[in-house]
Amino acid sequence: MEPIKNWLQRNLKGDPILWVIVLIFSVISILVVYSATGTLAYKKMGGNTEYFLIKHAGLIFVGLFSAWLAHLIDYRHYSRLSLWALLASVPLLLFTYFFGGTTVNDASRWITIPVINQTFQPSDLAKLALISHLASMLSRRQQYIENFKTTLLPVMIWVGVICGIIVLSNASTALLLFFTCLLLMFIGRVPMKHMVLTVVIVVSLGGVALTAGQRWGTVQKRIESFTDKSKPVPFQLEHSYIAIATGGLTGKGPGKSTERNILPHPYSDFIYAVIIEEYGFVGGVGILFLYLAFLYRGLITVMRSYGAFGGLLSAGLSFSLVLQAMVNMGVAVGLGPITGLPLPMLSMGGTSLIFTGISIGIILSVSRGERELRPMTGEPDDAPRIPKQTALA
């Protein structure tokens, strides 16, 4: 055991508790996706459930490897990389929408990568790039945070452009990203009057883009079905309720879900319902606790950060992942309209798992950087730090 412990300490830097949480999520994801893909395997692979098990386990490994690589890079380098990623994401988003992106459910969100035949959502790259670049802009402008021209205007332009393009084909992702940006602006000490102005302008322009985009009709129907109680419960939500109700306290047991054969996308959008059906109320609460623990460790990294950029970067990415998880779980239990957002770190996916891994790796990179700086200060490793309002280059 000692050689393994030494190897882990040498190769897995950063917050060890965060690493443990991510590894637990990975194991749970493999188990639940293997169970939830039974019907999909029967329809597409002639009952070969091992195909999706091997494919998903491979993508989980690639995601973990991406996190490991990302956490080796000094997080301050992401300040420069984020701008290039953001500049690349704009033409990719526009190409996907206007020039033949792969269409699923009447929405052009994916680009199929040749040779490997794997779909890729440019919005995943855009989310990561925007949060990182927003953290960089806010950290560099802390001394001029109340200046509209030098601080708020560049922020408004980037947030408006990226969220505006994404909302054309994916309203829920755009709304969640915009809310994450507002949280980041609040943490970055942007004056409230400027935040209100940002909300008014971006929501107004975003509303125009939404009505002109592909998903306006779908958004209307989903909001009406959620708010109008006289209408029947949507099919997928009805069977999500059945899965949750029949799960009881401890669930039916691993692999014994029946609603997975009826629910649309039980391995992605409604995987939380399958988890509760198989593992019960205890399993559902356990998953919620893991996400809250992930957010807590991310915020601990923020508190220990020695620079504004590291703190804002960790906060933005942590909130982005956990807010998406809360929305997905809220939809499964009927607390919000259906969105189609997957459950991060658990749902079956393609390149989204890789970008999730990169986001986790960046958070770990921030915690790694602060842990390596701490011995030079003479402070105990557990000592919290309030982020300095200065930027690291």
PDB file of N, CA and C in Angstrom, residues 228-314:
ATOM      1  N   ASP A 228     -48.693  25.346 -16.432  1.00  0.00           N
ATOM      2  CA  ASP A 228     -50.127  25.086 -16.584  1.00  0.00           C
ATOM      3  C   ASP A 228     -50.456  23.690 -16.047  1.00  0.00           C
ATOM      4  N   LYS A 229     -50.989  23.637 -14.841  1.00  0.00           N
ATOM      5  CA  LYS A 229     -51.257  22.357 -14.188  1.00  0.00           C
ATOM      6  C   LYS A 229     -52.451  21.626 -14.795  1.00  0.00           C
ATOM      7  N   SER A 230     -53.233  22.320 -15.637  1.00  0.00           N
ATOM      8  CA  SER A 230     -54.359  21.652 -16.285  1.00  0.00           C
ATOM      9  C   SER A 230     -53.909  20.729 -17.411  1.00  0.00           C
ATOM     10  N   LYS A 231     -52.697  20.927 -17.884  1.00  0.00           N
ATOM     11  CA  LYS A 231     -52.166  20.087 -18.956  1.00  0.00           C
ATOM     12  C   LYS A 231     -51.566  18.816 -18.379  1.00  0.00           C
ATOM     13  N   PRO A 232     -51.588  17.721 -19.142  1.00  0.00           N
ATOM     14  CA  PRO A 232     -51.024  16.461 -18.628  1.00  0.00           C
ATOM     15  C   PRO A 232     -49.517  16.564 -18.428  1.00  0.00           C
ATOM     16  N   VAL A 233     -49.022  15.793 -17.486  1.00  0.00           N
ATOM     17  CA  VAL A 233     -47.582  15.772 -17.214  1.00  0.00           C
ATOM     18  C   VAL A 233     -46.859  15.201 -18.432  1.00  0.00           C
ATOM     19  N   PRO A 234     -45.772  15.819 -18.885  1.00  0.00           N
ATOM     20  CA  PRO A 234     -45.028  15.279 -20.024  1.00  0.00           C
ATOM     21  C   PRO A 234     -44.620  13.831 -19.802  1.00  0.00           C
ATOM     22  N   PHE A 235     -44.556  13.086 -20.904  1.00  0.00           N
ATOM     23  CA  PHE A 235     -44.308  11.645 -20.834  1.00  0.00           C
ATOM     24  C   PHE A 235     -43.047  11.306 -20.035  1.00  0.00           C
ATOM     25  N   GLN A 236     -41.933  11.967 -20.363  1.00  0.00           N
ATOM     26  CA  GLN A 236     -40.683  11.630 -19.700  1.00  0.00           C
ATOM     27  C   GLN A 236     -40.704  11.974 -18.219  1.00  0.00           C
ATOM     28  N   LEU A 237     -41.383  13.086 -17.876  1.00  0.00           N
ATOM     29  CA  LEU A 237     -41.453  13.489 -16.480  1.00  0.00           C
ATOM     30  C   LEU A 237     -42.361  12.540 -15.688  1.00  0.00           C
ATOM     31  N   GLU A 238     -43.426  12.073 -16.325  1.00  0.00           N
ATOM     32  CA  GLU A 238     -44.321  11.116 -15.662  1.00  0.00           C
ATOM     33  C   GLU A 238     -43.573   9.851 -15.260  1.00  0.00           C
ATOM     34  N   HIS A 239     -42.761   9.347 -16.170  1.00  0.00           N
ATOM     35  CA  HIS A 239     -42.031   8.109 -15.862  1.00  0.00           C
ATOM     36  C   HIS A 239     -40.838   8.373 -14.950  1.00  0.00           C
ATOM     37  N   SER A 240     -40.353   9.603 -14.926  1.00  0.00           N
ATOM     38  CA  SER A 240     -39.337   9.962 -13.934  1.00  0.00           C
ATOM     39  C   SER A 240     -39.948   9.903 -12.533  1.00  0.00           C
ATOM     40  N   TYR A 241     -41.192  10.415 -12.399  1.00  0.00           N
ATOM     41  CA  TYR A 241     -41.899  10.340 -11.116  1.00  0.00           C
ATOM     42  C   TYR A 241     -42.103   8.888 -10.681  1.00  0.00           C
ATOM     43  N   ILE A 242     -42.469   8.043 -11.648  1.00  0.00           N
ATOM     44  CA  ILE A 242     -42.703   6.630 -11.327  1.00  0.00           C
ATOM     45  C   ILE A 242     -41.413   5.977 -10.833  1.00  0.00           C
ATOM     46  N   ALA A 243     -40.309   6.276 -11.514  1.00  0.00           N
ATOM     47  CA  ALA A 243     -39.016   5.711 -11.112  1.00  0.00           C
ATOM     48  C   ALA A 243     -38.655   6.137  -9.694  1.00  0.00           C
ATOM     49  N   ILE A 244     -38.864   7.417  -9.387  1.00  0.00           N
ATOM     50  CA  ILE A 244     -38.521   7.938  -8.060  1.00  0.00           C
ATOM     51  C   ILE A 244     -39.439   7.348  -6.994  1.00  0.00           C
ATOM     52  N   ALA A 245     -40.747   7.242  -7.323  1.00  0.00           N
ATOM     53  CA  ALA A 245     -41.717   6.730  -6.353  1.00  0.00           C
ATOM     54  C   ALA A 245     -41.492   5.259  -6.026  1.00  0.00           C
ATOM     55  N   THR A 246     -41.098   4.491  -7.028  1.00  0.00           N
ATOM     56  CA  THR A 246     -40.908   3.049  -6.804  1.00  0.00           C
ATOM     57  C   THR A 246     -39.535   2.722  -6.222  1.00  0.00           C
ATOM     58  N   GLY A 247     -38.647   3.714  -6.177  1.00  0.00           N
ATOM     59  CA  GLY A 247     -37.316   3.461  -5.626  1.00  0.00           C
ATOM     60  C   GLY A 247     -37.322   3.286  -4.123  1.00  0.00           C
ATOM     61  N   GLY A 248     -38.257   3.957  -3.454  1.00  0.00           N
ATOM     62  CA  GLY A 248     -38.348   3.829  -2.005  1.00  0.00           C
ATOM     63  C   GLY A 248     -37.125   4.378  -1.291  1.00  0.00           C
ATOM     64  N   LEU A 249     -36.854   3.813  -0.128  1.00  0.00           N
ATOM     65  CA  LEU A 249     -35.751   4.307   0.698  1.00  0.00           C
ATOM     66  C   LEU A 249     -34.401   3.809   0.206  1.00  0.00           C
ATOM     67  N   THR A 250     -34.323   2.526  -0.133  1.00  0.00           N
ATOM     68  CA  THR A 250     -33.030   1.937  -0.506  1.00  0.00           C
ATOM     69  C   THR A 250     -32.969   1.468  -1.950  1.00  0.00           C
ATOM     70  N   GLY A 251     -34.064   1.586  -2.700  1.00  0.00           N
ATOM     71  CA  GLY A 251     -34.039   1.258  -4.111  1.00  0.00           C
ATOM     72  C   GLY A 251     -34.265  -0.209  -4.424  1.00  0.00           C
ATOM     73  N   LYS A 252     -34.409  -0.488  -5.714  1.00  0.00           N
ATOM     74  CA  LYS A 252     -34.638  -1.852  -6.183  1.00  0.00           C
ATOM     75  C   LYS A 252     -33.352  -2.668  -6.289  1.00  0.00           C
ATOM     76  N   GLY A 253     -32.234  -1.972  -6.312  1.00  0.00           N
ATOM     77  CA  GLY A 253     -30.954  -2.655  -6.453  1.00  0.00           C
ATOM     78  C   GLY A 253     -30.295  -2.332  -7.775  1.00  0.00           C
ATOM     79  N   PRO A 254     -28.972  -2.415  -7.851  1.00  0.00           N
ATOM     80  CA  PRO A 254     -28.250  -2.102  -9.087  1.00  0.00           C
ATOM     81  C   PRO A 254     -28.719  -2.949 -10.263  1.00  0.00           C
ATOM     82  N   GLY A 255     -28.992  -2.300 -11.379  1.00  0.00           N
ATOM     83  CA  GLY A 255     -29.376  -3.003 -12.590  1.00  0.00           C
ATOM     84  C   GLY A 255     -30.813  -3.463 -12.637  1.00  0.00           C
ATOM     85  N   LYS A 256     -31.647  -3.077 -11.673  1.00  0.00           N
ATOM     86  CA  LYS A 256     -33.022  -3.578 -11.605  1.00  0.00           C
ATOM     87  C   LYS A 256     -34.063  -2.513 -11.937  1.00  0.00           C
ATOM     88  N   SER A 257     -33.658  -1.443 -12.526  1.00  0.00           N
ATOM     89  CA  SER A 257     -34.606  -0.403 -12.932  1.00  0.00           C
ATOM     90  C   SER A 257     -35.512  -0.926 -14.038  1.00  0.00           C
ATOM     91  N   THR A 258     -36.795  -0.598 -13.962  1.00  0.00           N
ATOM     92  CA  THR A 258     -37.738  -0.931 -15.035  1.00  0.00           C
ATOM     93  C   THR A 258     -38.041   0.289 -15.902  1.00  0.00           C
ATOM     94  N   GLU A 259     -38.007   1.466 -15.313  1.00  0.00           N
ATOM     95  CA  GLU A 259     -38.309   2.683 -16.062  1.00  0.00           C
ATOM     96  C   GLU A 259     -37.218   3.035 -17.063  1.00  0.00           C
ATOM     97  N   ARG A 260     -36.034   2.463 -16.911  1.00  0.00           N
ATOM     98  CA  ARG A 260     -34.974   2.717 -17.897  1.00  0.00           C
ATOM     99  C   ARG A 260     -35.388   2.227 -19.277  1.00  0.00           C
ATOM    100  N   ASN A 261     -36.339   1.273 -19.325  1.00  0.00           N
ATOM    101  CA  ASN A 261     -36.815   0.738 -20.600  1.00  0.00           C
ATOM    102  C   ASN A 261     -37.885   1.627 -21.233  1.00  0.00           C
ATOM    103  N   ILE A 262     -38.362   2.622 -20.495  1.00  0.00           N
ATOM    104  CA  ILE A 262     -39.447   3.481 -20.977  1.00  0.00           C
ATOM    105  C   ILE A 262     -38.994   4.935 -21.097  1.00  0.00           C
ATOM    106  N   LEU A 263     -38.218   5.404 -20.134  1.00  0.00           N
ATOM    107  CA  LEU A 263     -37.765   6.795 -20.118  1.00  0.00           C
ATOM    108  C   LEU A 263     -36.928   7.137 -21.351  1.00  0.00           C
ATOM    109  N   PRO A 264     -37.211   8.266 -22.003  1.00  0.00           N
ATOM    110  CA  PRO A 264     -36.294   8.735 -23.048  1.00  0.00           C
ATOM    111  C   PRO A 264     -34.970   9.198 -22.409  1.00  0.00           C
ATOM    112  N   HIS A 265     -33.877   8.796 -22.981  1.00  0.00           N
ATOM    113  CA  HIS A 265     -32.542   9.194 -22.515  1.00  0.00           C
ATOM    114  C   HIS A 265     -32.324   8.924 -21.012  1.00  0.00           C
ATOM    115  N   PRO A 266     -32.555   7.706 -20.558  1.00  0.00           N
ATOM    116  CA  PRO A 266     -32.337   7.415 -19.125  1.00  0.00           C
ATOM    117  C   PRO A 266     -30.864   7.425 -18.742  1.00  0.00           C
ATOM    118  N   TYR A 267     -29.974   7.430 -19.718  1.00  0.00           N
ATOM    119  CA  TYR A 267     -28.536   7.414 -19.473  1.00  0.00           C
ATOM    120  C   TYR A 267     -27.934   8.817 -19.501  1.00  0.00           C
ATOM    121  N   SER A 268     -28.771   9.848 -19.749  1.00  0.00           N
ATOM    122  CA  SER A 268     -28.242  11.220 -19.791  1.00  0.00           C
ATOM    123  C   SER A 268     -29.174  12.192 -19.075  1.00  0.00           C
ATOM    124  N   ASP A 269     -30.250  12.634 -19.756  1.00  0.00           N
ATOM    125  CA  ASP A 269     -31.116  13.667 -19.182  1.00  0.00           C
ATOM    126  C   ASP A 269     -31.787  13.223 -17.888  1.00  0.00           C
ATOM    127  N   PHE A 270     -32.211  11.957 -17.812  1.00  0.00           N
ATOM    128  CA  PHE A 270     -32.967  11.474 -16.653  1.00  0.00           C
ATOM    129  C   PHE A 270     -32.230  10.369 -15.910  1.00  0.00           C
ATOM    130  N   ILE A 271     -30.929  10.441 -15.896  1.00  0.00           N
ATOM    131  CA  ILE A 271     -30.151   9.416 -15.190  1.00  0.00           C
ATOM    132  C   ILE A 271     -30.355   9.506 -13.680  1.00  0.00           C
ATOM    133  N   TYR A 272     -30.692  10.678 -13.177  1.00  0.00           N
ATOM    134  CA  TYR A 272     -30.906  10.836 -11.736  1.00  0.00           C
ATOM    135  C   TYR A 272     -32.132  10.036 -11.284  1.00  0.00           C
ATOM    136  N   ALA A 273     -33.172   9.977 -12.134  1.00  0.00           N
ATOM    137  CA  ALA A 273     -34.355   9.176 -11.804  1.00  0.00           C
ATOM    138  C   ALA A 273     -34.001   7.692 -11.732  1.00  0.00           C
ATOM    139  N   VAL A 274     -33.143   7.240 -12.635  1.00  0.00           N
ATOM    140  CA  VAL A 274     -32.709   5.841 -12.619  1.00  0.00           C
ATOM    141  C   VAL A 274     -31.881   5.558 -11.370  1.00  0.00           C
ATOM    142  N   ILE A 275     -31.043   6.511 -10.979  1.00  0.00           N
ATOM    143  CA  ILE A 275     -30.231   6.349  -9.763  1.00  0.00           C
ATOM    144  C   ILE A 275     -31.140   6.170  -8.548  1.00  0.00           C
ATOM    145  N   ILE A 276     -32.182   7.000  -8.432  1.00  0.00           N
ATOM    146  CA  ILE A 276     -33.079   6.900  -7.281  1.00  0.00           C
ATOM    147  C   ILE A 276     -33.876   5.601  -7.330  1.00  0.00           C
ATOM    148  N   GLU A 277     -34.282   5.182  -8.535  1.00  0.00           N
ATOM    149  CA  GLU A 277     -35.030   3.930  -8.649  1.00  0.00           C
ATOM    150  C   GLU A 277     -34.192   2.737  -8.201  1.00  0.00           C
ATOM    151  N   GLU A 278     -32.920   2.735  -8.551  1.00  0.00           N
ATOM    152  CA  GLU A 278     -32.067   1.590  -8.223  1.00  0.00           C
ATOM    153  C   GLU A 278     -31.431   1.685  -6.839  1.00  0.00           C
ATOM    154  N   TYR A 279     -31.138   2.910  -6.394  1.00  0.00           N
ATOM    155  CA  TYR A 279     -30.433   3.088  -5.124  1.00  0.00           C
ATOM    156  C   TYR A 279     -31.268   3.822  -4.070  1.00  0.00           C
ATOM    157  N   GLY A 280     -32.490   4.200  -4.439  1.00  0.00           N
ATOM    158  CA  GLY A 280     -33.423   4.763  -3.487  1.00  0.00           C
ATOM    159  C   GLY A 280     -33.126   6.184  -3.064  1.00  0.00           C
ATOM    160  N   PHE A 281     -33.899   6.621  -2.064  1.00  0.00           N
ATOM    161  CA  PHE A 281     -33.733   7.956  -1.506  1.00  0.00           C
ATOM    162  C   PHE A 281     -32.315   8.148  -0.979  1.00  0.00           C
ATOM    163  N   VAL A 282     -31.760   7.082  -0.405  1.00  0.00           N
ATOM    164  CA  VAL A 282     -30.395   7.149   0.137  1.00  0.00           C
ATOM    165  C   VAL A 282     -29.398   7.457  -0.977  1.00  0.00           C
ATOM    166  N   GLY A 283     -29.542   6.783  -2.122  1.00  0.00           N
ATOM    167  CA  GLY A 283     -28.648   7.031  -3.245  1.00  0.00           C
ATOM    168  C   GLY A 283     -28.806   8.418  -3.822  1.00  0.00           C
ATOM    169  N   GLY A 284     -30.069   8.893  -3.918  1.00  0.00           N
ATOM    170  CA  GLY A 284     -30.303  10.235  -4.448  1.00  0.00           C
ATOM    171  C   GLY A 284     -29.700  11.312  -3.571  1.00  0.00           C
ATOM    172  N   VAL A 285     -29.866  11.168  -2.241  1.00  0.00           N
ATOM    173  CA  VAL A 285     -29.283  12.132  -1.309  1.00  0.00           C
ATOM    174  C   VAL A 285     -27.758  12.046  -1.343  1.00  0.00           C
ATOM    175  N   GLY A 286     -27.243  10.820  -1.498  1.00  0.00           N
ATOM    176  CA  GLY A 286     -25.790  10.647  -1.573  1.00  0.00           C
ATOM    177  C   GLY A 286     -25.184  11.385  -2.758  1.00  0.00           C
ATOM    178  N   ILE A 287     -25.861  11.327  -3.917  1.00  0.00           N
ATOM    179  CA  ILE A 287     -25.384  12.052  -5.103  1.00  0.00           C
ATOM    180  C   ILE A 287     -25.425  13.558  -4.856  1.00  0.00           C
ATOM    181  N   LEU A 288     -26.517  14.036  -4.261  1.00  0.00           N
ATOM    182  CA  LEU A 288     -26.630  15.461  -3.930  1.00  0.00           C
ATOM    183  C   LEU A 288     -25.500  15.884  -2.994  1.00  0.00           C
ATOM    184  N   PHE A 289     -25.215  15.058  -2.002  1.00  0.00           N
ATOM    185  CA  PHE A 289     -24.139  15.362  -1.054  1.00  0.00           C
ATOM    186  C   PHE A 289     -22.789  15.435  -1.764  1.00  0.00           C
ATOM    187  N   LEU A 290     -22.543  14.536  -2.721  1.00  0.00           N
ATOM    188  CA  LEU A 290     -21.272  14.552  -3.449  1.00  0.00           C
ATOM    189  C   LEU A 290     -21.100  15.854  -4.228  1.00  0.00           C
ATOM    190  N   TYR A 291     -22.176  16.335  -4.863  1.00  0.00           N
ATOM    191  CA  TYR A 291     -22.082  17.601  -5.599  1.00  0.00           C
ATOM    192  C   TYR A 291     -21.833  18.771  -4.649  1.00  0.00           C
ATOM    193  N   LEU A 292     -22.514  18.771  -3.506  1.00  0.00           N
ATOM    194  CA  LEU A 292     -22.289  19.838  -2.535  1.00  0.00           C
ATOM    195  C   LEU A 292     -20.868  19.776  -1.980  1.00  0.00           C
ATOM    196  N   ALA A 293     -20.358  18.557  -1.774  1.00  0.00           N
ATOM    197  CA  ALA A 293     -18.975  18.407  -1.307  1.00  0.00           C
ATOM    198  C   ALA A 293     -17.998  18.904  -2.367  1.00  0.00           C
ATOM    199  N   PHE A 294     -18.300  18.632  -3.640  1.00  0.00           N
ATOM    200  CA  PHE A 294     -17.466  19.134  -4.741  1.00  0.00           C
ATOM    201  C   PHE A 294     -17.442  20.665  -4.731  1.00  0.00           C
ATOM    202  N   LEU A 295     -18.623  21.280  -4.576  1.00  0.00           N
ATOM    203  CA  LEU A 295     -18.695  22.743  -4.535  1.00  0.00           C
ATOM    204  C   LEU A 295     -17.938  23.289  -3.326  1.00  0.00           C
ATOM    205  N   TYR A 296     -18.080  22.626  -2.193  1.00  0.00           N
ATOM    206  CA  TYR A 296     -17.390  23.076  -0.979  1.00  0.00           C
ATOM    207  C   TYR A 296     -15.876  23.059  -1.165  1.00  0.00           C
ATOM    208  N   ARG A 297     -15.343  21.977  -1.739  1.00  0.00           N
ATOM    209  CA  ARG A 297     -13.890  21.896  -1.957  1.00  0.00           C
ATOM    210  C   ARG A 297     -13.438  22.932  -2.985  1.00  0.00           C
ATOM    211  N   GLY A 298     -14.303  23.201  -3.981  1.00  0.00           N
ATOM    212  CA  GLY A 298     -13.968  24.253  -4.939  1.00  0.00           C
ATOM    213  C   GLY A 298     -13.901  25.618  -4.285  1.00  0.00           C
ATOM    214  N   LEU A 299     -14.817  25.884  -3.352  1.00  0.00           N
ATOM    215  CA  LEU A 299     -14.816  27.170  -2.654  1.00  0.00           C
ATOM    216  C   LEU A 299     -13.689  27.250  -1.631  1.00  0.00           C
ATOM    217  N   ILE A 300     -13.291  26.107  -1.067  1.00  0.00           N
ATOM    218  CA  ILE A 300     -12.109  26.096  -0.195  1.00  0.00           C
ATOM    219  C   ILE A 300     -10.884  26.540  -0.992  1.00  0.00           C
ATOM    220  N   THR A 301     -10.794  26.071  -2.231  1.00  0.00           N
ATOM    221  CA  THR A 301      -9.704  26.501  -3.109  1.00  0.00           C
ATOM    222  C   THR A 301      -9.759  28.002  -3.344  1.00  0.00           C
ATOM    223  N   VAL A 302     -10.970  28.553  -3.493  1.00  0.00           N
ATOM    224  CA  VAL A 302     -11.134  30.003  -3.663  1.00  0.00           C
ATOM    225  C   VAL A 302     -10.612  30.735  -2.431  1.00  0.00           C
ATOM    226  N   MET A 303     -10.969  30.265  -1.246  1.00  0.00           N
ATOM    227  CA  MET A 303     -10.557  30.927  -0.008  1.00  0.00           C
ATOM    228  C   MET A 303      -9.043  30.906   0.174  1.00  0.00           C
ATOM    229  N   ARG A 304      -8.404  29.842  -0.311  1.00  0.00           N
ATOM    230  CA  ARG A 304      -6.955  29.711  -0.133  1.00  0.00           C
ATOM    231  C   ARG A 304      -6.160  30.390  -1.249  1.00  0.00           C
ATOM    232  N   SER A 305      -6.871  30.915  -2.234  1.00  0.00           N
ATOM    233  CA  SER A 305      -6.183  31.482  -3.382  1.00  0.00           C
ATOM    234  C   SER A 305      -5.428  32.747  -2.998  1.00  0.00           C
ATOM    235  N   TYR A 306      -4.214  32.900  -3.538  1.00  0.00           N
ATOM    236  CA  TYR A 306      -3.381  34.068  -3.285  1.00  0.00           C
ATOM    237  C   TYR A 306      -3.592  35.163  -4.320  1.00  0.00           C
ATOM    238  N   GLY A 307      -4.330  34.872  -5.382  1.00  0.00           N
ATOM    239  CA  GLY A 307      -4.559  35.868  -6.416  1.00  0.00           C
ATOM    240  C   GLY A 307      -6.005  35.858  -6.854  1.00  0.00           C
ATOM    241  N   ALA A 308      -6.471  36.966  -7.395  1.00  0.00           N
ATOM    242  CA  ALA A 308      -7.865  37.086  -7.806  1.00  0.00           C
ATOM    243  C   ALA A 308      -8.202  36.111  -8.930  1.00  0.00           C
ATOM    244  N   PHE A 309      -7.273  35.915  -9.880  1.00  0.00           N
ATOM    245  CA  PHE A 309      -7.582  35.058 -11.024  1.00  0.00           C
ATOM    246  C   PHE A 309      -7.848  33.621 -10.598  1.00  0.00           C
ATOM    247  N   GLY A 310      -6.985  33.064  -9.757  1.00  0.00           N
ATOM    248  CA  GLY A 310      -7.182  31.688  -9.303  1.00  0.00           C
ATOM    249  C   GLY A 310      -8.494  31.504  -8.573  1.00  0.00           C
ATOM    250  N   GLY A 311      -8.818  32.447  -7.684  1.00  0.00           N
ATOM    251  CA  GLY A 311     -10.067  32.351  -6.945  1.00  0.00           C
ATOM    252  C   GLY A 311     -11.282  32.444  -7.843  1.00  0.00           C
ATOM    253  N   LEU A 312     -11.291  33.411  -8.768  1.00  0.00           N
ATOM    254  CA  LEU A 312     -12.421  33.576  -9.676  1.00  0.00           C
ATOM    255  C   LEU A 312     -12.549  32.390 -10.629  1.00  0.00           C
ATOM    256  N   LEU A 313     -11.428  31.873 -11.096  1.00  0.00           N
ATOM    257  CA  LEU A 313     -11.444  30.737 -12.014  1.00  0.00           C
ATOM    258  C   LEU A 313     -12.039  29.501 -11.336  1.00  0.00           C
ATOM    259  N   SER A 314     -11.576  29.192 -10.128  1.00  0.00           N
ATOM    260  CA  SER A 314     -12.090  28.037  -9.395  1.00  0.00           C
ATOM    261  C   SER A 314     -13.570  28.213  -9.064  1.00  0.00           C
TER     262      SER A 314
END
